Amino acid sequence: MSKYIINGGRKLRGTVRVQGAKNAVLPLFAAALLTDERVVIHNCPDLIDVSNMARILNSLGAETERRGDTVTIDTGYMRSYEIPSRLAGELRSSIFTLGALLGRAKKAKVAYPGGCDIGLRPIDIHLKALCEMNVRIADRYGYILCDATDMRPADVTLDYPSVGATENVMLLAVTADGVTTIANAAREPEVYDLQEFLNAMGARVSGAGTSFVKIEGVPKLKGAEYTTMPDRIAAGTYMIAAAICGGEVLLRNVCPEHINSLSVKLREAGAEVKADGSEILVRSEGRLRSPGCIETRPYPGFPTDLQAPIGVLASVAEGTTVVVENIFETRFKHVAELTKMGASVKVKDKVAVFTGVKTLNGAETAAMDLRGGAALILAGLRAHGTTVVNDIHHIERGYEAPEKVLSSLGADIVKV
Ligand code: EPZ
């Protein structure tokens, strides 16, 4: 099993081109199922999750081809509407295919994606919304069997602004015979990216990025060529790395407004953050101070996916920082590894209280989930001595060659 070996204590200097957004491109792959014409997606990050989504499409009969950061998808020969558990279990995002499969084939058989490293990950909001659109749903032996033969538009209200549920309803509604609306929709930028992609395919979607999305069904969708948005979570992770290591890092290919909630916190901690067009400059010298209290919220609040990374800043900032995880149930598993490195943290239910220490010490650690694993890399960059991060497959689900990105900034990190 591969691992990262990090010798910490170096400042970071240089320029990073931020990867395309994992959480945008996954629903775009699902959306490709809605047409039998070719789809071309640019700025597509080369990640384990993206490869697994391509495998899911291949299992349905679609052809996918990657050339650099461009992926071509051809679903003209779709031969199945069933996603086996061996694939659904590997990728939570397989649930996005439900709406698209129903939109294309009017039938779907998808294994329950099940929980994952950060929580139970129920899909009740997805299924309730599909039921409101008259989709017949049965579950049997761990599979969800859906029949959308008599599907109809509806005015759907989500109990919670679920990103996946919002995207699933959009994917089903684009071919419905009439107008569907989604109230209390998720406002994440990835939902807006899906809207823009669907509209490039000939759909009529509006309002994405707000709490109210309207979808006017069209009879058929066509192929499209599209460039995915930048990955705001990868951008934020490298911004935090620059802040805690010190130095000066310029991030290119970012949308500053997507990451504003983090920029505010980094400034409160004493780092300099300057946005200019599609670039963000992070400059940091000396010890940071506590940014106070950080609560994860749906967009545009502080993103849950940056809770673990910002916890590393809280571990070394002067003062006490309270971090509240409001979105997922078990997203503090990496904290035990941070305490091995000398961090002073108390966790109770959804609250973690960090008492900043001046230094962390390198240690042998193991990633247990995607963003917690990224936090261990950040801790290793800041620590004195050598840190080993094992089980890095978790991290490579969402970050494209982080060891290369950080080495280019002067970090001493190798993958072995
Ligand atoms: C998306 O997950 C992202 N994944 C997650 O990123 C992200 O953390 C999350 O949105 C929140 O922003 C992708 O886009 C592939 P939700 P999703 O439905 O759609 C509960 C990462 O690290 N819920 O908004 O699954 C759920 O349990 C990943 O890149 C229900 O109760 O998130 C959670 O507590 C992790 N019932 C909350 O809502 C449902 O039917 C938010 O979930 C659906 C969700």
mmCIF file with all atom_site columns, C-alpha atoms in Angstrom, residues 2-160:
data_model
loop_
_atom_site.group_PDB
_atom_site.id
_atom_site.type_symbol
_atom_site.label_atom_id
_atom_site.label_alt_id
_atom_site.label_comp_id
_atom_site.label_asym_id
_atom_site.label_entity_id
_atom_site.label_seq_id
_atom_site.pdbx_PDB_ins_code
_atom_site.Cartn_x
_atom_site.Cartn_y
_atom_site.Cartn_z
_atom_site.occupancy
_atom_site.B_iso_or_equiv
_atom_site.pdbx_formal_charge
_atom_site.auth_seq_id
_atom_site.auth_comp_id
_atom_site.auth_asym_id
_atom_site.auth_atom_id
_atom_site.pdbx_PDB_model_num
ATOM 1   C CA . SER A 1 2   ? 1.381   3.443  -0.942  1.00 0.00 ? 2   SER A CA 1
ATOM 2   C CA . LYS A 1 3   ? 2.102   6.130  1.608   1.00 0.00 ? 3   LYS A CA 1
ATOM 3   C CA . TYR A 1 4   ? 3.344   9.714  1.833   1.00 0.00 ? 4   TYR A CA 1
ATOM 4   C CA . ILE A 1 5   ? 6.567   10.522 3.696   1.00 0.00 ? 5   ILE A CA 1
ATOM 5   C CA . ILE A 1 6   ? 6.762   14.172 4.740   1.00 0.00 ? 6   ILE A CA 1
ATOM 6   C CA . ASN A 1 7   ? 9.609   16.112 6.357   1.00 0.00 ? 7   ASN A CA 1
ATOM 7   C CA . GLY A 1 8   ? 7.877   19.123 7.812   1.00 0.00 ? 8   GLY A CA 1
ATOM 8   C CA . GLY A 1 9   ? 8.825   22.675 8.735   1.00 0.00 ? 9   GLY A CA 1
ATOM 9   C CA . ARG A 1 10  ? 9.285   24.166 5.270   1.00 0.00 ? 10  ARG A CA 1
ATOM 10  C CA . LYS A 1 11  ? 7.604   27.340 4.024   1.00 0.00 ? 11  LYS A CA 1
ATOM 11  C CA . LEU A 1 12  ? 5.597   27.065 0.805   1.00 0.00 ? 12  LEU A CA 1
ATOM 12  C CA . ARG A 1 13  ? 6.268   29.330 -2.166  1.00 0.00 ? 13  ARG A CA 1
ATOM 13  C CA . GLY A 1 14  ? 5.056   29.162 -5.751  1.00 0.00 ? 14  GLY A CA 1
ATOM 14  C CA . THR A 1 15  ? 2.000   28.760 -7.959  1.00 0.00 ? 15  THR A CA 1
ATOM 15  C CA . VAL A 1 16  ? -0.674  26.036 -8.018  1.00 0.00 ? 16  VAL A CA 1
ATOM 16  C CA . ARG A 1 17  ? -3.128  25.394 -10.838 1.00 0.00 ? 17  ARG A CA 1
ATOM 17  C CA . VAL A 1 18  ? -6.189  24.010 -9.044  1.00 0.00 ? 18  VAL A CA 1
ATOM 18  C CA . GLN A 1 19  ? -7.738  20.772 -10.373 1.00 0.00 ? 19  GLN A CA 1
ATOM 19  C CA . GLY A 1 20  ? -11.255 20.480 -11.774 1.00 0.00 ? 20  GLY A CA 1
ATOM 20  C CA . ALA A 1 21  ? -14.011 19.867 -9.240  1.00 0.00 ? 21  ALA A CA 1
ATOM 21  C CA . LYS A 1 22  ? -14.570 16.224 -8.220  1.00 0.00 ? 22  LYS A CA 1
ATOM 22  C CA . ASN A 1 23  ? -18.023 16.981 -6.837  1.00 0.00 ? 23  ASN A CA 1
ATOM 23  C CA . ALA A 1 24  ? -19.037 18.771 -10.038 1.00 0.00 ? 24  ALA A CA 1
ATOM 24  C CA . VAL A 1 25  ? -17.743 16.211 -12.520 1.00 0.00 ? 25  VAL A CA 1
ATOM 25  C CA . LEU A 1 26  ? -19.388 13.188 -10.850 1.00 0.00 ? 26  LEU A CA 1
ATOM 26  C CA . PRO A 1 27  ? -22.983 14.361 -11.504 1.00 0.00 ? 27  PRO A CA 1
ATOM 27  C CA . LEU A 1 28  ? -21.889 15.470 -14.996 1.00 0.00 ? 28  LEU A CA 1
ATOM 28  C CA . PHE A 1 29  ? -20.867 11.866 -15.725 1.00 0.00 ? 29  PHE A CA 1
ATOM 29  C CA . ALA A 1 30  ? -24.329 10.774 -14.578 1.00 0.00 ? 30  ALA A CA 1
ATOM 30  C CA . ALA A 1 31  ? -25.932 13.454 -16.773 1.00 0.00 ? 31  ALA A CA 1
ATOM 31  C CA . ALA A 1 32  ? -24.152 11.987 -19.822 1.00 0.00 ? 32  ALA A CA 1
ATOM 32  C CA . LEU A 1 33  ? -26.527 9.013  -19.508 1.00 0.00 ? 33  LEU A CA 1
ATOM 33  C CA . LEU A 1 34  ? -29.397 11.307 -20.549 1.00 0.00 ? 34  LEU A CA 1
ATOM 34  C CA . THR A 1 35  ? -28.286 11.447 -24.183 1.00 0.00 ? 35  THR A CA 1
ATOM 35  C CA . ASP A 1 36  ? -27.227 8.872  -26.784 1.00 0.00 ? 36  ASP A CA 1
ATOM 36  C CA . GLU A 1 37  ? -24.903 11.455 -28.331 1.00 0.00 ? 37  GLU A CA 1
ATOM 37  C CA . ARG A 1 38  ? -21.246 12.082 -27.433 1.00 0.00 ? 38  ARG A CA 1
ATOM 38  C CA . VAL A 1 39  ? -20.345 14.212 -24.394 1.00 0.00 ? 39  VAL A CA 1
ATOM 39  C CA . VAL A 1 40  ? -16.932 15.835 -23.864 1.00 0.00 ? 40  VAL A CA 1
ATOM 40  C CA . ILE A 1 41  ? -15.907 17.095 -20.410 1.00 0.00 ? 41  ILE A CA 1
ATOM 41  C CA . HIS A 1 42  ? -12.774 19.243 -19.976 1.00 0.00 ? 42  HIS A CA 1
ATOM 42  C CA . ASN A 1 43  ? -10.881 20.080 -16.741 1.00 0.00 ? 43  ASN A CA 1
ATOM 43  C CA . CYS A 1 44  ? -11.825 16.619 -15.481 1.00 0.00 ? 44  CYS A CA 1
ATOM 44  C CA . PRO A 1 45  ? -9.546  15.640 -12.559 1.00 0.00 ? 45  PRO A CA 1
ATOM 45  C CA . ASP A 1 46  ? -7.813  12.243 -12.683 1.00 0.00 ? 46  ASP A CA 1
ATOM 46  C CA . LEU A 1 47  ? -9.071  10.783 -9.378  1.00 0.00 ? 47  LEU A CA 1
ATOM 47  C CA . ILE A 1 48  ? -10.113 7.391  -8.005  1.00 0.00 ? 48  ILE A CA 1
ATOM 48  C CA . ASP A 1 49  ? -13.726 8.583  -7.579  1.00 0.00 ? 49  ASP A CA 1
ATOM 49  C CA . VAL A 1 50  ? -13.849 9.781  -11.189 1.00 0.00 ? 50  VAL A CA 1
ATOM 50  C CA . SER A 1 51  ? -12.376 6.490  -12.451 1.00 0.00 ? 51  SER A CA 1
ATOM 51  C CA . ASN A 1 52  ? -14.960 4.577  -10.410 1.00 0.00 ? 52  ASN A CA 1
ATOM 52  C CA . MET A 1 53  ? -17.768 6.669  -11.912 1.00 0.00 ? 53  MET A CA 1
ATOM 53  C CA . ALA A 1 54  ? -16.403 5.872  -15.382 1.00 0.00 ? 54  ALA A CA 1
ATOM 54  C CA . ARG A 1 55  ? -16.452 2.170  -14.441 1.00 0.00 ? 55  ARG A CA 1
ATOM 55  C CA . ILE A 1 56  ? -20.089 2.494  -13.443 1.00 0.00 ? 56  ILE A CA 1
ATOM 56  C CA . LEU A 1 57  ? -20.918 4.024  -16.839 1.00 0.00 ? 57  LEU A CA 1
ATOM 57  C CA . ASN A 1 58  ? -18.892 1.283  -18.558 1.00 0.00 ? 58  ASN A CA 1
ATOM 58  C CA . SER A 1 59  ? -20.874 -1.382 -16.654 1.00 0.00 ? 59  SER A CA 1
ATOM 59  C CA . LEU A 1 60  ? -24.029 0.126  -18.204 1.00 0.00 ? 60  LEU A CA 1
ATOM 60  C CA . GLY A 1 61  ? -22.549 -0.144 -21.695 1.00 0.00 ? 61  GLY A CA 1
ATOM 61  C CA . ALA A 1 62  ? -21.191 3.373  -22.106 1.00 0.00 ? 62  ALA A CA 1
ATOM 62  C CA . GLU A 1 63  ? -17.746 4.021  -23.576 1.00 0.00 ? 63  GLU A CA 1
ATOM 63  C CA . THR A 1 64  ? -15.420 6.473  -21.800 1.00 0.00 ? 64  THR A CA 1
ATOM 64  C CA . GLU A 1 65  ? -12.014 7.711  -22.881 1.00 0.00 ? 65  GLU A CA 1
ATOM 65  C CA . ARG A 1 66  ? -9.591  10.025 -21.063 1.00 0.00 ? 66  ARG A CA 1
ATOM 66  C CA . ARG A 1 67  ? -7.014  12.175 -22.908 1.00 0.00 ? 67  ARG A CA 1
ATOM 67  C CA . GLY A 1 68  ? -5.243  14.330 -20.336 1.00 0.00 ? 68  GLY A CA 1
ATOM 68  C CA . ASP A 1 69  ? -7.932  16.222 -18.433 1.00 0.00 ? 69  ASP A CA 1
ATOM 69  C CA . THR A 1 70  ? -10.546 15.676 -21.131 1.00 0.00 ? 70  THR A CA 1
ATOM 70  C CA . VAL A 1 71  ? -12.968 12.745 -20.849 1.00 0.00 ? 71  VAL A CA 1
ATOM 71  C CA . THR A 1 72  ? -15.227 11.679 -23.726 1.00 0.00 ? 72  THR A CA 1
ATOM 72  C CA . ILE A 1 73  ? -18.374 9.717  -22.874 1.00 0.00 ? 73  ILE A CA 1
ATOM 73  C CA . ASP A 1 74  ? -20.496 7.835  -25.399 1.00 0.00 ? 74  ASP A CA 1
ATOM 74  C CA . THR A 1 75  ? -23.610 6.175  -24.016 1.00 0.00 ? 75  THR A CA 1
ATOM 75  C CA . GLY A 1 76  ? -25.122 5.323  -27.403 1.00 0.00 ? 76  GLY A CA 1
ATOM 76  C CA . TYR A 1 77  ? -24.862 1.602  -26.687 1.00 0.00 ? 77  TYR A CA 1
ATOM 77  C CA . MET A 1 78  ? -26.334 1.529  -23.193 1.00 0.00 ? 78  MET A CA 1
ATOM 78  C CA . ARG A 1 79  ? -27.340 -2.065 -22.517 1.00 0.00 ? 79  ARG A CA 1
ATOM 79  C CA . SER A 1 80  ? -28.287 -2.037 -18.834 1.00 0.00 ? 80  SER A CA 1
ATOM 80  C CA . TYR A 1 81  ? -29.965 0.055  -16.180 1.00 0.00 ? 81  TYR A CA 1
ATOM 81  C CA . GLU A 1 82  ? -28.572 -1.905 -13.223 1.00 0.00 ? 82  GLU A CA 1
ATOM 82  C CA . ILE A 1 83  ? -25.655 -0.835 -11.031 1.00 0.00 ? 83  ILE A CA 1
ATOM 83  C CA . PRO A 1 84  ? -24.203 -3.763 -9.109  1.00 0.00 ? 84  PRO A CA 1
ATOM 84  C CA . SER A 1 85  ? -23.401 -3.495 -5.416  1.00 0.00 ? 85  SER A CA 1
ATOM 85  C CA . ARG A 1 86  ? -19.658 -4.088 -6.008  1.00 0.00 ? 86  ARG A CA 1
ATOM 86  C CA . LEU A 1 87  ? -19.591 -0.740 -7.868  1.00 0.00 ? 87  LEU A CA 1
ATOM 87  C CA . ALA A 1 88  ? -22.257 1.180  -5.946  1.00 0.00 ? 88  ALA A CA 1
ATOM 88  C CA . GLY A 1 89  ? -20.529 0.349  -2.688  1.00 0.00 ? 89  GLY A CA 1
ATOM 89  C CA . GLU A 1 90  ? -17.235 1.803  -3.885  1.00 0.00 ? 90  GLU A CA 1
ATOM 90  C CA . LEU A 1 91  ? -18.722 5.135  -4.781  1.00 0.00 ? 91  LEU A CA 1
ATOM 91  C CA . ARG A 1 92  ? -21.388 7.007  -2.846  1.00 0.00 ? 92  ARG A CA 1
ATOM 92  C CA . SER A 1 93  ? -22.012 9.147  -5.915  1.00 0.00 ? 93  SER A CA 1
ATOM 93  C CA . SER A 1 94  ? -23.463 6.145  -7.729  1.00 0.00 ? 94  SER A CA 1
ATOM 94  C CA . ILE A 1 95  ? -26.765 7.387  -6.306  1.00 0.00 ? 95  ILE A CA 1
ATOM 95  C CA . PHE A 1 96  ? -26.612 10.295 -8.798  1.00 0.00 ? 96  PHE A CA 1
ATOM 96  C CA . THR A 1 97  ? -27.069 7.795  -11.609 1.00 0.00 ? 97  THR A CA 1
ATOM 97  C CA . LEU A 1 98  ? -30.549 6.986  -10.285 1.00 0.00 ? 98  LEU A CA 1
ATOM 98  C CA . GLY A 1 99  ? -32.184 10.143 -11.640 1.00 0.00 ? 99  GLY A CA 1
ATOM 99  C CA . ALA A 1 100 ? -30.265 9.970  -14.916 1.00 0.00 ? 100 ALA A CA 1
ATOM 100 C CA . LEU A 1 101 ? -31.014 6.278  -15.497 1.00 0.00 ? 101 LEU A CA 1
ATOM 101 C CA . LEU A 1 102 ? -34.706 6.933  -14.904 1.00 0.00 ? 102 LEU A CA 1
ATOM 102 C CA . GLY A 1 103 ? -34.552 9.919  -17.232 1.00 0.00 ? 103 GLY A CA 1
ATOM 103 C CA . ARG A 1 104 ? -32.992 7.777  -19.968 1.00 0.00 ? 104 ARG A CA 1
ATOM 104 C CA . ALA A 1 105 ? -34.385 4.269  -19.503 1.00 0.00 ? 105 ALA A CA 1
ATOM 105 C CA . LYS A 1 106 ? -37.381 4.913  -17.226 1.00 0.00 ? 106 LYS A CA 1
ATOM 106 C CA . LYS A 1 107 ? -36.055 2.075  -15.083 1.00 0.00 ? 107 LYS A CA 1
ATOM 107 C CA . ALA A 1 108 ? -33.177 1.743  -12.622 1.00 0.00 ? 108 ALA A CA 1
ATOM 108 C CA . LYS A 1 109 ? -31.816 -0.902 -10.292 1.00 0.00 ? 109 LYS A CA 1
ATOM 109 C CA . VAL A 1 110 ? -29.138 0.558  -8.034  1.00 0.00 ? 110 VAL A CA 1
ATOM 110 C CA . ALA A 1 111 ? -27.565 -1.051 -4.994  1.00 0.00 ? 111 ALA A CA 1
ATOM 111 C CA . TYR A 1 112 ? -27.931 1.015  -1.848  1.00 0.00 ? 112 TYR A CA 1
ATOM 112 C CA . PRO A 1 113 ? -24.733 3.097  -1.769  1.00 0.00 ? 113 PRO A CA 1
ATOM 113 C CA . GLY A 1 114 ? -24.609 2.543  1.954   1.00 0.00 ? 114 GLY A CA 1
ATOM 114 C CA . GLY A 1 115 ? -22.764 4.549  4.536   1.00 0.00 ? 115 GLY A CA 1
ATOM 115 C CA . CYS A 1 116 ? -19.145 5.572  4.271   1.00 0.00 ? 116 CYS A CA 1
ATOM 116 C CA . ASP A 1 117 ? -16.297 6.817  6.426   1.00 0.00 ? 117 ASP A CA 1
ATOM 117 C CA . ILE A 1 118 ? -18.058 9.993  7.509   1.00 0.00 ? 118 ILE A CA 1
ATOM 118 C CA . GLY A 1 119 ? -21.585 8.948  8.298   1.00 0.00 ? 119 GLY A CA 1
ATOM 119 C CA . LEU A 1 120 ? -24.684 6.887  7.571   1.00 0.00 ? 120 LEU A CA 1
ATOM 120 C CA . ARG A 1 121 ? -25.363 8.746  4.325   1.00 0.00 ? 121 ARG A CA 1
ATOM 121 C CA . PRO A 1 122 ? -29.093 7.936  4.096   1.00 0.00 ? 122 PRO A CA 1
ATOM 122 C CA . ILE A 1 123 ? -30.958 8.558  0.812   1.00 0.00 ? 123 ILE A CA 1
ATOM 123 C CA . ASP A 1 124 ? -34.463 9.121  2.186   1.00 0.00 ? 124 ASP A CA 1
ATOM 124 C CA . ILE A 1 125 ? -34.608 12.690 0.819   1.00 0.00 ? 125 ILE A CA 1
ATOM 125 C CA . HIS A 1 126 ? -33.677 11.415 -2.667  1.00 0.00 ? 126 HIS A CA 1
ATOM 126 C CA . LEU A 1 127 ? -36.357 8.706  -2.583  1.00 0.00 ? 127 LEU A CA 1
ATOM 127 C CA . LYS A 1 128 ? -39.081 10.970 -1.158  1.00 0.00 ? 128 LYS A CA 1
ATOM 128 C CA . ALA A 1 129 ? -38.498 13.465 -3.976  1.00 0.00 ? 129 ALA A CA 1
ATOM 129 C CA . LEU A 1 130 ? -38.611 10.755 -6.663  1.00 0.00 ? 130 LEU A CA 1
ATOM 130 C CA . CYS A 1 131 ? -41.861 9.452  -5.143  1.00 0.00 ? 131 CYS A CA 1
ATOM 131 C CA . GLU A 1 132 ? -43.350 12.948 -5.403  1.00 0.00 ? 132 GLU A CA 1
ATOM 132 C CA . MET A 1 133 ? -42.593 12.673 -9.139  1.00 0.00 ? 133 MET A CA 1
ATOM 133 C CA . ASN A 1 134 ? -44.609 9.447  -9.252  1.00 0.00 ? 134 ASN A CA 1
ATOM 134 C CA . VAL A 1 135 ? -41.588 7.161  -9.559  1.00 0.00 ? 135 VAL A CA 1
ATOM 135 C CA . ARG A 1 136 ? -42.485 3.695  -8.254  1.00 0.00 ? 136 ARG A CA 1
ATOM 136 C CA . ILE A 1 137 ? -39.804 2.517  -5.815  1.00 0.00 ? 137 ILE A CA 1
ATOM 137 C CA . ALA A 1 138 ? -39.244 -0.896 -4.237  1.00 0.00 ? 138 ALA A CA 1
ATOM 138 C CA . ASP A 1 139 ? -36.266 -2.082 -2.287  1.00 0.00 ? 139 ASP A CA 1
ATOM 139 C CA . ARG A 1 140 ? -35.217 -5.702 -2.305  1.00 0.00 ? 140 ARG A CA 1
ATOM 140 C CA . TYR A 1 141 ? -32.059 -7.497 -1.151  1.00 0.00 ? 141 TYR A CA 1
ATOM 141 C CA . GLY A 1 142 ? -30.117 -4.227 -0.795  1.00 0.00 ? 142 GLY A CA 1
ATOM 142 C CA . TYR A 1 143 ? -31.199 -2.880 -4.180  1.00 0.00 ? 143 TYR A CA 1
ATOM 143 C CA . ILE A 1 144 ? -33.462 0.050  -5.050  1.00 0.00 ? 144 ILE A CA 1
ATOM 144 C CA . LEU A 1 145 ? -35.735 -0.807 -7.975  1.00 0.00 ? 145 LEU A CA 1
ATOM 145 C CA . CYS A 1 146 ? -37.342 2.207  -9.636  1.00 0.00 ? 146 CYS A CA 1
ATOM 146 C CA . ASP A 1 147 ? -39.912 2.516  -12.419 1.00 0.00 ? 147 ASP A CA 1
ATOM 147 C CA . ALA A 1 148 ? -40.455 5.982  -13.933 1.00 0.00 ? 148 ALA A CA 1
ATOM 148 C CA . THR A 1 149 ? -42.832 4.888  -16.704 1.00 0.00 ? 149 THR A CA 1
ATOM 149 C CA . ASP A 1 150 ? -45.578 7.108  -15.252 1.00 0.00 ? 150 ASP A CA 1
ATOM 150 C CA . MET A 1 151 ? -43.236 9.793  -13.917 1.00 0.00 ? 151 MET A CA 1
ATOM 151 C CA . ARG A 1 152 ? -44.666 13.299 -13.886 1.00 0.00 ? 152 ARG A CA 1
ATOM 152 C CA . PRO A 1 153 ? -43.396 16.794 -13.016 1.00 0.00 ? 153 PRO A CA 1
ATOM 153 C CA . ALA A 1 154 ? -43.930 17.971 -9.436  1.00 0.00 ? 154 ALA A CA 1
ATOM 154 C CA . ASP A 1 155 ? -43.324 20.849 -7.053  1.00 0.00 ? 155 ASP A CA 1
ATOM 155 C CA . VAL A 1 156 ? -40.775 19.195 -4.764  1.00 0.00 ? 156 VAL A CA 1
ATOM 156 C CA . THR A 1 157 ? -39.718 20.590 -1.389  1.00 0.00 ? 157 THR A CA 1
ATOM 157 C CA . LEU A 1 158 ? -36.617 19.010 0.151   1.00 0.00 ? 158 LEU A CA 1
ATOM 158 C CA . ASP A 1 159 ? -36.656 18.493 3.929   1.00 0.00 ? 159 ASP A CA 1
ATOM 159 C CA . TYR A 1 160 ? -32.956 19.420 3.888   1.00 0.00 ? 160 TYR A CA 1
#
